[in-house]
Coordinates of C-alpha atoms and ligand atoms in Angstrom, one line a residue:
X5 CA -97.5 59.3 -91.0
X6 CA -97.9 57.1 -88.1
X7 CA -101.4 56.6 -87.1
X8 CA -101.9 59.3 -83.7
X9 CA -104.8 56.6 -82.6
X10 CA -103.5 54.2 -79.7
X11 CA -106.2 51.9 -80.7
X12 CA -105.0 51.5 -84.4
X13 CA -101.5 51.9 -83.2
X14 CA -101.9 48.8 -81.1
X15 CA -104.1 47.2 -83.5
X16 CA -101.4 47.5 -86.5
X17 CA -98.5 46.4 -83.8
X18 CA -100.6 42.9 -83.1
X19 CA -101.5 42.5 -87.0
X20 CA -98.0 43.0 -87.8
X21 CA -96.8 40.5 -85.3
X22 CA -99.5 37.8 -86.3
X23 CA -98.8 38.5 -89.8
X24 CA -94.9 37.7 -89.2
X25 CA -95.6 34.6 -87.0
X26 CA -98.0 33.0 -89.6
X27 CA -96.6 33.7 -92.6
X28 CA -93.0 32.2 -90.8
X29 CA -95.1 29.5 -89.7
X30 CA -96.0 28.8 -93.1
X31 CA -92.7 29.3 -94.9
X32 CA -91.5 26.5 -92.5
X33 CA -94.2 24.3 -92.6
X34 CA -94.0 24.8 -97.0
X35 CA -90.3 24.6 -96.9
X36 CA -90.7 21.3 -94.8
X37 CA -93.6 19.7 -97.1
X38 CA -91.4 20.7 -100.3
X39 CA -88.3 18.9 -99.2
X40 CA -90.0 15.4 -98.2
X41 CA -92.2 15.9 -101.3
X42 CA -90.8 12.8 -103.2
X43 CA -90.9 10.8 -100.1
X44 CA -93.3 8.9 -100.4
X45 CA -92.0 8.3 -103.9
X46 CA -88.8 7.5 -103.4
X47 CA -90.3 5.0 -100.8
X48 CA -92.5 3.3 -103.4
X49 CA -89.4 3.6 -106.1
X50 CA -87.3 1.8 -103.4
X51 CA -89.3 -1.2 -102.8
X52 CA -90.3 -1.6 -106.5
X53 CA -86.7 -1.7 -107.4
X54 CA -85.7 -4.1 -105.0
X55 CA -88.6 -6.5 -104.6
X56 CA -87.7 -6.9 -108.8
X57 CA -84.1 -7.2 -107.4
X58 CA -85.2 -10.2 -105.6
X59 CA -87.5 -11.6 -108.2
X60 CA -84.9 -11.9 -110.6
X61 CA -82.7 -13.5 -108.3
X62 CA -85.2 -16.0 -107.6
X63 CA -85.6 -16.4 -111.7
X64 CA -81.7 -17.0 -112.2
X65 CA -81.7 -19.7 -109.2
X66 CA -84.6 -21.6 -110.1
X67 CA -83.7 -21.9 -113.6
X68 CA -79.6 -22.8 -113.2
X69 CA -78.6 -19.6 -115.7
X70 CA -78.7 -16.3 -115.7
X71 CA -80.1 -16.3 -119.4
X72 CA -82.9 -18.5 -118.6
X73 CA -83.6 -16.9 -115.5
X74 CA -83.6 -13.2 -117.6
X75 CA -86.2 -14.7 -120.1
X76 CA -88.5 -16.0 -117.5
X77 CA -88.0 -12.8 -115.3
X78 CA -88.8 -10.8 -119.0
X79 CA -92.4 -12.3 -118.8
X80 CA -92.7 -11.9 -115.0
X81 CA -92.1 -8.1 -114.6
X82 CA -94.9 -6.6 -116.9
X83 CA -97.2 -9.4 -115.7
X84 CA -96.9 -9.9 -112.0
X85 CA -95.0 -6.7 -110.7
X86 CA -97.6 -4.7 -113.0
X87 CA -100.1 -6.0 -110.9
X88 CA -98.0 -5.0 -107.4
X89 CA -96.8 -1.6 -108.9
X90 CA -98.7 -0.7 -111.5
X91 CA -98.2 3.5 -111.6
X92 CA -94.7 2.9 -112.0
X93 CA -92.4 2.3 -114.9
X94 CA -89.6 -0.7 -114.4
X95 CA -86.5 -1.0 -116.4
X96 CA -83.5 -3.9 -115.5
X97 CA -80.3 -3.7 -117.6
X98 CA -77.4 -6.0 -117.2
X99 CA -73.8 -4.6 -118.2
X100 CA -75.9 -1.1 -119.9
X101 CA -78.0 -4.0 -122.1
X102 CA -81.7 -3.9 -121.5
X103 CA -82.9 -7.3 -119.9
X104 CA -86.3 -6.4 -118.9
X105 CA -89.3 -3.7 -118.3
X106 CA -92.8 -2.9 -117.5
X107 CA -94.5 0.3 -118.2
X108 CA -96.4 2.1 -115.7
X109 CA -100.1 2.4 -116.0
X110 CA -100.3 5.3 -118.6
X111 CA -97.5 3.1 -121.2
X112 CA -94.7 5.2 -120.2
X113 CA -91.2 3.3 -120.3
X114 CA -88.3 4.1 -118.4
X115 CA -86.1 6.2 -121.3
X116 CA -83.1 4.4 -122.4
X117 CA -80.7 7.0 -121.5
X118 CA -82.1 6.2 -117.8
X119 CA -79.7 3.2 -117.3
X120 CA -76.3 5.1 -118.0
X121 CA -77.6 7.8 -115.4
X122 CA -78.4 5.0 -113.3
X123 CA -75.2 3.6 -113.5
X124 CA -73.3 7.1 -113.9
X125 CA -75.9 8.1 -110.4
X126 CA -75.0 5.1 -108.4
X127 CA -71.0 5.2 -109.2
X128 CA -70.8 8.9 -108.1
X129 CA -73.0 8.0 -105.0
X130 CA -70.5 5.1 -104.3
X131 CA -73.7 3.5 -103.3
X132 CA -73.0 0.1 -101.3
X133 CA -74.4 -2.9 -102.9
X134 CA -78.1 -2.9 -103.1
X135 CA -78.3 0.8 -101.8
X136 CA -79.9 3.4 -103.9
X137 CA -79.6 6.6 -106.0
X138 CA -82.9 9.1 -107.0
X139 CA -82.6 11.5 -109.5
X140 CA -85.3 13.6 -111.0
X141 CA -85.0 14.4 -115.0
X142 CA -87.4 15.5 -116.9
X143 CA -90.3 15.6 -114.8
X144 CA -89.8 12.2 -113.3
X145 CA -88.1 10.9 -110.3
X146 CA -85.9 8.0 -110.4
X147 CA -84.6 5.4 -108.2
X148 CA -81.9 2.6 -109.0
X149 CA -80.0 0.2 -107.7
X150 CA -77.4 -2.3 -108.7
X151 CA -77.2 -5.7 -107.7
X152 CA -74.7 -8.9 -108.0
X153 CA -76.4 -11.8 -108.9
X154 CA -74.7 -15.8 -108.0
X155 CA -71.2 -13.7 -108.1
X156 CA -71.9 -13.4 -112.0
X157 CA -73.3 -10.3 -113.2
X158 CA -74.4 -6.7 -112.2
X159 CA -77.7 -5.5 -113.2
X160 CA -79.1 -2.2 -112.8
X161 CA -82.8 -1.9 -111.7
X162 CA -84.0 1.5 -112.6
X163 CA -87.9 2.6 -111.3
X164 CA -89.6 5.7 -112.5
X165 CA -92.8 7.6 -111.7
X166 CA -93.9 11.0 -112.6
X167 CA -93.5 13.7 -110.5
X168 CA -96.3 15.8 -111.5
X169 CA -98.4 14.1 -108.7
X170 CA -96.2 15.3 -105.6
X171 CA -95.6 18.1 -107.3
X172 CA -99.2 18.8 -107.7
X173 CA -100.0 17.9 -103.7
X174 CA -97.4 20.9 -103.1
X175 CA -98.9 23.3 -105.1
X176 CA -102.3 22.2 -103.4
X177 CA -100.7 23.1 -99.9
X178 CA -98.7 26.2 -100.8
X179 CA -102.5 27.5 -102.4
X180 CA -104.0 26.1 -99.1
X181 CA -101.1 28.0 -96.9
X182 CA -101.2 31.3 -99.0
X183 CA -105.2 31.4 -98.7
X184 CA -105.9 30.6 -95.3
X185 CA -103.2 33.3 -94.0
X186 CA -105.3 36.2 -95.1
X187 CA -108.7 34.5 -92.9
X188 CA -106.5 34.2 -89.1
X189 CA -104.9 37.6 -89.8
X190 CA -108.0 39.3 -90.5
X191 CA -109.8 37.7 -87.6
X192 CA -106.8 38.3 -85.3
X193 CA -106.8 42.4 -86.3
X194 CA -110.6 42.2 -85.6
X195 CA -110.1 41.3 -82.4
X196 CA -107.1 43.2 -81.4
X197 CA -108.8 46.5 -82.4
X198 CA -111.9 44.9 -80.4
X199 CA -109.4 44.6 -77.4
X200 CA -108.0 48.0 -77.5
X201 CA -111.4 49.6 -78.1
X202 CA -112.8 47.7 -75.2
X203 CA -109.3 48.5 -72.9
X204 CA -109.6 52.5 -74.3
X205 CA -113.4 52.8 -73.3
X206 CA -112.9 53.9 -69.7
X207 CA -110.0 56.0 -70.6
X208 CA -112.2 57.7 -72.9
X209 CA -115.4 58.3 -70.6
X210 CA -112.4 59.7 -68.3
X211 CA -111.6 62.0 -71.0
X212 CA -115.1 63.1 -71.1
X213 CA -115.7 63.4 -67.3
X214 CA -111.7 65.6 -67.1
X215 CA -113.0 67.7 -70.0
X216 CA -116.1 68.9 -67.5
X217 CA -114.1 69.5 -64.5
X218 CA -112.8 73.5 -64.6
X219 CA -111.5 75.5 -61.8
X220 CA -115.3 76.6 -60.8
X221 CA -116.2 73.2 -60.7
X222 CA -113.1 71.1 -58.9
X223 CA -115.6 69.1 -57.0
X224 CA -116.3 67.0 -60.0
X225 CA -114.4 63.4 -59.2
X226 CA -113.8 61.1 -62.4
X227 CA -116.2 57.9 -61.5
X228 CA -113.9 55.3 -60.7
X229 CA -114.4 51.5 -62.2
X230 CA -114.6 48.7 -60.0
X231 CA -111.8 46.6 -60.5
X232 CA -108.2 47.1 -59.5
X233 CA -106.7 47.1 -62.9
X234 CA -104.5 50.3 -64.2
X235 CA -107.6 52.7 -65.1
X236 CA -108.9 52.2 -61.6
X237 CA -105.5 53.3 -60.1
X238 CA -105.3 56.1 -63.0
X239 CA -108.5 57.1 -62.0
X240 CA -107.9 57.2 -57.8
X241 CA -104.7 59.1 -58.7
X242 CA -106.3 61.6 -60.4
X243 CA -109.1 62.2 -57.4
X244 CA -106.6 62.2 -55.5
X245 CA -104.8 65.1 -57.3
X246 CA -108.4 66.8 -57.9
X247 CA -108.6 66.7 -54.1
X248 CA -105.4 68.4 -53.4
X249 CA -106.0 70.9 -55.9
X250 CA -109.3 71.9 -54.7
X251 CA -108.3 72.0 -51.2
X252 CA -105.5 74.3 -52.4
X253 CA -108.0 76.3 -54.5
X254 CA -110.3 76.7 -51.6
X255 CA -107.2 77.7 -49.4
X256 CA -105.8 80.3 -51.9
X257 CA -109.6 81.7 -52.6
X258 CA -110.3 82.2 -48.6
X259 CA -106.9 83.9 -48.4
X260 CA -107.2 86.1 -51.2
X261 CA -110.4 86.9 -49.3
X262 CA -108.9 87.3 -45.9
X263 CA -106.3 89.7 -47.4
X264 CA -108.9 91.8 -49.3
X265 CA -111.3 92.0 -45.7
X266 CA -107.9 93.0 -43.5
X267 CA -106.5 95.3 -45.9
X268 CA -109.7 97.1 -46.2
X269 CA -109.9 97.7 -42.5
X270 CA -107.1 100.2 -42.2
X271 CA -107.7 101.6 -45.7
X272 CA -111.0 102.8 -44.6
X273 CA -110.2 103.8 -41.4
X274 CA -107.5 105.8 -42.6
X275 CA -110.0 107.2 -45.6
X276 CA -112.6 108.2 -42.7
X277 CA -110.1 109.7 -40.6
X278 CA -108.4 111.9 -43.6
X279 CA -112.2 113.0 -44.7
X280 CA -113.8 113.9 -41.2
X281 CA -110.5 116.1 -40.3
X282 CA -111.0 117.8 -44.1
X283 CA -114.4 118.2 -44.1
X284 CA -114.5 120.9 -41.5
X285 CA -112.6 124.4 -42.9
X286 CA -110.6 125.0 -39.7
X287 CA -109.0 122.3 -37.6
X288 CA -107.0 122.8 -34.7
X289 CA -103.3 121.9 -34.2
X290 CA -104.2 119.3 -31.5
X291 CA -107.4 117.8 -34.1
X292 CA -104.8 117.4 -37.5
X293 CA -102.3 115.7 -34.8
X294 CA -105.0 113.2 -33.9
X295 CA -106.4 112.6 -37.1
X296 CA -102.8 112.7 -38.2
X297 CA -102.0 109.4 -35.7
X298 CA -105.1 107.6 -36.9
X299 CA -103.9 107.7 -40.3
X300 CA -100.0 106.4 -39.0
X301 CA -101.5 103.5 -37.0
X302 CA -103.3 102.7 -39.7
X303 CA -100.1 102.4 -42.1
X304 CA -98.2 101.1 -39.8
X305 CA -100.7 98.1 -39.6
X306 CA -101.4 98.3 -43.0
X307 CA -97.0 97.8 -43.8
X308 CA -97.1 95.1 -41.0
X309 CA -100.0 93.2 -43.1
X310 CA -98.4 93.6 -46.2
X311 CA -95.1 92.4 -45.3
X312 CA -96.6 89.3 -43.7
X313 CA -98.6 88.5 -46.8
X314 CA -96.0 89.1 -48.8
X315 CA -93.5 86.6 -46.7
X316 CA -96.0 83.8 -46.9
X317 CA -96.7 84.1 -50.3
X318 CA -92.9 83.7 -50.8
X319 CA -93.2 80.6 -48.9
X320 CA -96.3 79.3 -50.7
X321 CA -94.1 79.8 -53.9
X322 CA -91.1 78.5 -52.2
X323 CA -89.0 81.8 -53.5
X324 CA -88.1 82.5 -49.7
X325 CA -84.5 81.0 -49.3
X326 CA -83.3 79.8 -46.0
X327 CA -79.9 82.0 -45.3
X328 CA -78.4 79.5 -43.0
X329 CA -75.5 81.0 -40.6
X330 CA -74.1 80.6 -37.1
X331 CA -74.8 82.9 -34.3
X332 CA -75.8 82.7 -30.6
X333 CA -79.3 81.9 -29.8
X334 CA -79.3 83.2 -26.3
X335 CA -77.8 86.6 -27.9
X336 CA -81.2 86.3 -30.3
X337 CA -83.1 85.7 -27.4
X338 CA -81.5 88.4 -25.7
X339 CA -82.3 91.3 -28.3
X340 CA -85.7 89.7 -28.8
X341 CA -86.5 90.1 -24.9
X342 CA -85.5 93.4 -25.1
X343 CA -87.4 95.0 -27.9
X344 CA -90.2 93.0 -26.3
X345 CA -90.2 94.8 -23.5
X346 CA -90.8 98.1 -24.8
X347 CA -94.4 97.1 -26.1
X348 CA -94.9 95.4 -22.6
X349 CA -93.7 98.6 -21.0
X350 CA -96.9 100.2 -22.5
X351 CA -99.1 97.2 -21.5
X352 CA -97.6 97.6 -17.7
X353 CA -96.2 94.1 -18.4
X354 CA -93.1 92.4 -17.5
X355 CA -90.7 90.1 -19.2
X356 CA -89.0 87.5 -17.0
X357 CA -86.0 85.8 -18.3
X358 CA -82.7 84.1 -17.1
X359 CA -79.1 84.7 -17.8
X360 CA -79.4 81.9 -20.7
X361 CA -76.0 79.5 -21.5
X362 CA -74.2 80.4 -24.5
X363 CA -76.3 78.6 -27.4
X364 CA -74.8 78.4 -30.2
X365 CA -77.0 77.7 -33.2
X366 CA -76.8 77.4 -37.3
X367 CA -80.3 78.5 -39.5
X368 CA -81.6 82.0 -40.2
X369 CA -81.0 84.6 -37.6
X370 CA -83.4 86.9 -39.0
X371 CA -86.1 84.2 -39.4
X372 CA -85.6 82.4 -35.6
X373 CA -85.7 86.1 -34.4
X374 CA -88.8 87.0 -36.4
X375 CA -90.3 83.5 -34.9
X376 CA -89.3 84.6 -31.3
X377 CA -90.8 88.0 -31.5
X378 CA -94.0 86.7 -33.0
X379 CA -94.1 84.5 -29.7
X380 CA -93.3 87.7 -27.6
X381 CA -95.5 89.9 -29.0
X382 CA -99.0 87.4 -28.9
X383 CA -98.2 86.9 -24.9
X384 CA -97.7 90.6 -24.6
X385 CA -100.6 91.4 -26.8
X386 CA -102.7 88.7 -26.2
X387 CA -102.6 89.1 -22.0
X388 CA -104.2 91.6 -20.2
X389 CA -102.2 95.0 -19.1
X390 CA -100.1 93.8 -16.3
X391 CA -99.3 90.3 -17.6
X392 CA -96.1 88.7 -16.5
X393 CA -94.2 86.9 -19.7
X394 CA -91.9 84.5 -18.8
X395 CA -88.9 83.1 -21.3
X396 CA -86.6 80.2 -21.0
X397 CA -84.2 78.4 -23.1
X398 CA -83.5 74.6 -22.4
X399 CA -81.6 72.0 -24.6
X400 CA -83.4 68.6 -25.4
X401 CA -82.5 65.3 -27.2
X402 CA -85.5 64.4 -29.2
X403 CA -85.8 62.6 -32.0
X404 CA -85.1 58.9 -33.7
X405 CA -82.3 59.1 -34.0
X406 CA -81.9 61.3 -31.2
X407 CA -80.7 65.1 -32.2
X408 CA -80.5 68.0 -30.1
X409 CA -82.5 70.7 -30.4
X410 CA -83.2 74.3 -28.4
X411 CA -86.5 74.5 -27.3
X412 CA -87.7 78.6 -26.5
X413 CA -90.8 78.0 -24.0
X414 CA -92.9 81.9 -24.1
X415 CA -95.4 81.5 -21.2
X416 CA -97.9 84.0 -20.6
X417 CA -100.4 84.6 -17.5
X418 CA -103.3 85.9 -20.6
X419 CA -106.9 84.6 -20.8
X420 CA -105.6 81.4 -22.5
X421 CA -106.9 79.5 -25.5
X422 CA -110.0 77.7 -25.8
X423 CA -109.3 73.6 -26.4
X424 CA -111.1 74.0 -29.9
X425 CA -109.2 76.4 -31.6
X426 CA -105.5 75.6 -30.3
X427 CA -105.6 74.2 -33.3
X428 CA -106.9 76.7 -35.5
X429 CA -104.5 79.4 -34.1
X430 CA -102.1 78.4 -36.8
X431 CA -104.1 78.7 -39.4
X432 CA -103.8 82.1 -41.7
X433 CA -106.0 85.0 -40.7
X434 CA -107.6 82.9 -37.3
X435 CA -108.3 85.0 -34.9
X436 CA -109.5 83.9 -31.3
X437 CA -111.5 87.6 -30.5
X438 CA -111.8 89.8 -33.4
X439 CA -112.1 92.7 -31.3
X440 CA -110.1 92.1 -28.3
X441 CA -106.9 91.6 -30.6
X442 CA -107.8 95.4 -32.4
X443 CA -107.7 96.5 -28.6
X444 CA -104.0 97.2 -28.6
X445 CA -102.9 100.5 -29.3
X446 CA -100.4 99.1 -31.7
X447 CA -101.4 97.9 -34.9
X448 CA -104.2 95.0 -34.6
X449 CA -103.0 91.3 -36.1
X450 CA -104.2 90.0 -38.3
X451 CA -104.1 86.6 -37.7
X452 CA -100.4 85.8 -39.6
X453 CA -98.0 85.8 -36.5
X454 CA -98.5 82.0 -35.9
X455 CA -98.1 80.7 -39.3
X456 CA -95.3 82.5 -40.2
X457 CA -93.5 81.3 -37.2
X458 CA -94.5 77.6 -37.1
X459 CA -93.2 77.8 -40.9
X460 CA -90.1 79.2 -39.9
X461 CA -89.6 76.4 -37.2
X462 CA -90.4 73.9 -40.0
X463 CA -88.3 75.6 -42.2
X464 CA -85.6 74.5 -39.5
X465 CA -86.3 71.5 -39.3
X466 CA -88.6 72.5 -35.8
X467 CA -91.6 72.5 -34.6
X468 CA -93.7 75.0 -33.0
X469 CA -96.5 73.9 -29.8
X470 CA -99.3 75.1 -28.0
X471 CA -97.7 73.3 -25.4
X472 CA -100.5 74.2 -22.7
X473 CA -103.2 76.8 -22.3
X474 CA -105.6 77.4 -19.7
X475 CA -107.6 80.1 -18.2
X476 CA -104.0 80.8 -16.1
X477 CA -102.0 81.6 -19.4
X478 CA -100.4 80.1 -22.4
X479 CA -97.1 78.6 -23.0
X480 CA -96.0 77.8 -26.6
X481 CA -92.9 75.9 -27.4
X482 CA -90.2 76.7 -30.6
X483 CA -87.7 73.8 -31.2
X484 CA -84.5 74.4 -33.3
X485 CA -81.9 71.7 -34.4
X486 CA -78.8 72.8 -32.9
X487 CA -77.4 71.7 -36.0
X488 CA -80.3 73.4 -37.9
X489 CA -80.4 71.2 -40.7
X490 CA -82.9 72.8 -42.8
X491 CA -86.1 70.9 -43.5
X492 CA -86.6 71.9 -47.2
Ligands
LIG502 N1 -100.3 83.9 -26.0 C1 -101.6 83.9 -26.5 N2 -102.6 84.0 -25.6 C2 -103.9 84.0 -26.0 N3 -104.3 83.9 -27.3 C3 -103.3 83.9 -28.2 C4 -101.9 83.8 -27.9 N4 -101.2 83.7 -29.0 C5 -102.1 83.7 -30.0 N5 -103.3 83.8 -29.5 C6 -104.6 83.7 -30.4 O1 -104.3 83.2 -31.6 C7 -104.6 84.1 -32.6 C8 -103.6 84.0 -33.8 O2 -102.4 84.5 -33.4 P1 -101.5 85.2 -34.5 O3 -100.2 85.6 -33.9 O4 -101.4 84.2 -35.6 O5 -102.3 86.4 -35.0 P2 -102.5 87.8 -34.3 O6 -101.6 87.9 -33.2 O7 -103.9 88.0 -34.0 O8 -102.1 88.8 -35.5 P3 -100.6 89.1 -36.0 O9 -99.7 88.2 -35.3 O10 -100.7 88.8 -37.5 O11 -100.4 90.5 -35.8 C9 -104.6 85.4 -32.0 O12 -105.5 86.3 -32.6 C10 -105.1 85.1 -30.6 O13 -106.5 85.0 -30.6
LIG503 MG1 -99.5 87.5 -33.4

């Protein structure tokens, strides 16, 4: 099984490279070492050869023949050369006869079946005159070489040393190699598992600090280290994520409750209604009819606040598709003005609108219309009886790059909204005056008109304004792509 450790994951990973490095580093350094090994031999084998090459040249000239010269050079090479070469054994044949030797410094002679290999060694080699073979037999190494001397005769001069010595040396540096692997690996693992350990240590106080933070406690923040490297950015990134999710906590938590403060409202009211009418034996006609109202206008705000909910939690899931279609926006309009001015009839107000140009539009007719009523119903409910609401419907090119868009303008002559919370108004469950919004004889909002419609022109690809408030009346302002390219 693999280790589940990063640390001794890593660690392994780095030994096992080091370990492949060195011990290829030492393979070619061994392999290199064995192949010059007799080198240095060869080199002394070379010169010994044919400095007694020479010598017996010189022997043969200075005494006129070659058989005078041989006996002379037969007393110089134990004698002289022993002094110049004296770990080496010398052997000089002429025509496969021995003419001369010298023994190396422990009395070993060059063997007589030397000087056939010799010759047998330089033939095959077709080595040029005074060139030279090597040969190793029998734990020595050989060198040779064959030489003409005054046109007469060939002679062979064969040089041998023992190999044990070079042989030795490379036993001494394969030992060396094999031993010192083992000190650089161990020293190199130390430290890699130091590095991890020391590269690990904020990931694992992160662990520690992550490990404390639960959804009661999502103001915790992982502490962040100082540099710029990856655990810092790990570390922002997951602040960052902490932050969103406890904003959205805190969002969901004042929502939920919101919802549980309005739905309680009508429930109650509803309750009280239902138990004051029962707790008297007799009621009259006129006393159930009233009670029975109470109870209705209750439901009905208590339907209108569950649907609502229920739409933006669809949204908040994003499980509330976007049926896109074409229809006419000033035919929208048209049906929205209309059922608008039923409520207003009951508030004494008016609805003002022009013939509007043929508009046509592609997004959700059910949502745009939902959007426009929201608008219609705040300036109707929202004004005082006898309000006048104005609507118009303009086209605009806005944008980069520039699209087109339909821009519905609701305009109101109401109390207005205070600079402070025109921003607030689209926020879920804000309400400007508790009480004067629970006035209307309709159900009372509950603060979820605006947000559903500024999603719904989002949704679209729109926005939705405050476009101006003041103590003479509102105006808010609903832009739709014409094209209505959805947004989500
Ligand atoms: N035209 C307006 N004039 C004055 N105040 C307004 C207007 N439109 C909205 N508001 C203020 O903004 C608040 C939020 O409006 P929103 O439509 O979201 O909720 P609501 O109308 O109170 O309830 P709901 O729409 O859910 O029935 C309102 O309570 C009101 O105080
Ligand atoms: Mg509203």
């Amino acid at each position: 099984m693999f280790p589940s450790s990063i640390r001794t994951r890593l660690t392994l990973w780095y030994l096992a490279v080091q370990t492949i490095t060195l011990a290829a580093g030492a393979v070619v350094v061994y392999g290199l070492l064995a192949r010059s090994r007799f080198e240095r031999i060869e080199a002394r084998l070379d010169v010994a050869v044919h400095v007694s090459a020479s010598s017996l040249e010189h022997e043969i000239q200075e005494h006129g023949s070659a058989a005078l010269g041989e006996a002379s050079f037969r007393g110089v090479l134990p004698t002289i050369h022993h002094l110049t070469f004296p770990d080496l054994a010398l052997a000089v044949a002429r025509d496969g006869v021995l003419v001369a030797e010298k023994a190396d410094s422990d009395g070993m002679r060059i063997p007589a079946a030397a000087i056939p290999t010799a010759t047998a060694a330089l033939q095959a080699r077709a080595a040029p005159p005074n060139g030279t073979a090597n040969w190793s037999d029998n734990g020595w190494r050989y060198a040779a070489t064959r030489v003409r001397i005054n046109h007469d005769h060939f002679y062979v001069f064969v040089g041998g040393m023992p190999e044990r010595e070079a042989a030795q040396q490379t036993l001494a540096i394969r030992n060396v190699l094999l031993w010192s692997l083992p000190i650089p690996l161990l020293l190199s693992a130390a430290g890699g598992w130091w590095l991890a350990r020391k590269s690990f240590a904020p990931v694992n106080v992160m662990m520690d600090a992550v490990e404390g933070i639960t959804a009661s406690a999502l103001d915790r923040r992982l502490p962040e280290p100082a540099s710029e490297d990856e655990h810092a950015r790990l570390a922002r990134t997951f602040n960052h994520l902490l932050e969103r999710l406890e904003s959205s906590f805190e969002q969901q938590r004042r929502f939920m409750a919101d919802a549980s403060h309005e739905l309680r409202t009508p429930v109650s009211v509803a309750h009280t209604a239902a138990q004051v009418t029962l707790d008297a034996p007799h009621r009259t006609e006129a006393e159930y009819r009233d009670a029975l109202e109470v109870i209705e206008a209750q439901m009905q705000r208590l339907s209108r606040l569950v649907h609502d909910m229920f739409l933006l939690a669809r949204v908040d899931s994003q499980a509330l598709p976007i049926e896109r279609s074409k229809f006419y926006l000033d035919e929208v309009l048209d049906g929205c003005v209309r059922a608008a001015r039923v409520l207003a009839k009951t508030r004494n107000s008016s609805i003002e609108g022009e013939a509007w140009n043929e508009s046509p539009c592609c997004g959700d007719e059910s949502l745009v219309r939902q959007a426009v009523m929201i608008l219609l119903d705040n300036a109707i409910r929202h004004s005082d009886d006898g309000a006048t609401v104005g609507v118009s419907l303009t086209k605009t090119n806005a944008g980069a790059p520039a699209r087109e868009f339909y821009e519905i303008t609701v305009s109101d002559t109401g109390p207005g909204i205070p600079a402070q919370a025109q921003e607030q108004i689209f926020e879920r469950f804000f309400r400007l005056d508790k009480a004067r919004s629970r006035r209307a004889k309709t159900s009372g909002g509950a603060g979820l008109g605006l947000p559903i419609a500024s999603w719904i022109a989002k949704a679209h690809g729109g926005t939705l304004r405050l476009a101006e408030s003041s103590e003479r009346g509102s105006t808010f302002r609903l832009s739709i792509p014409v094209d209505g390219v959805s947004a989500t």
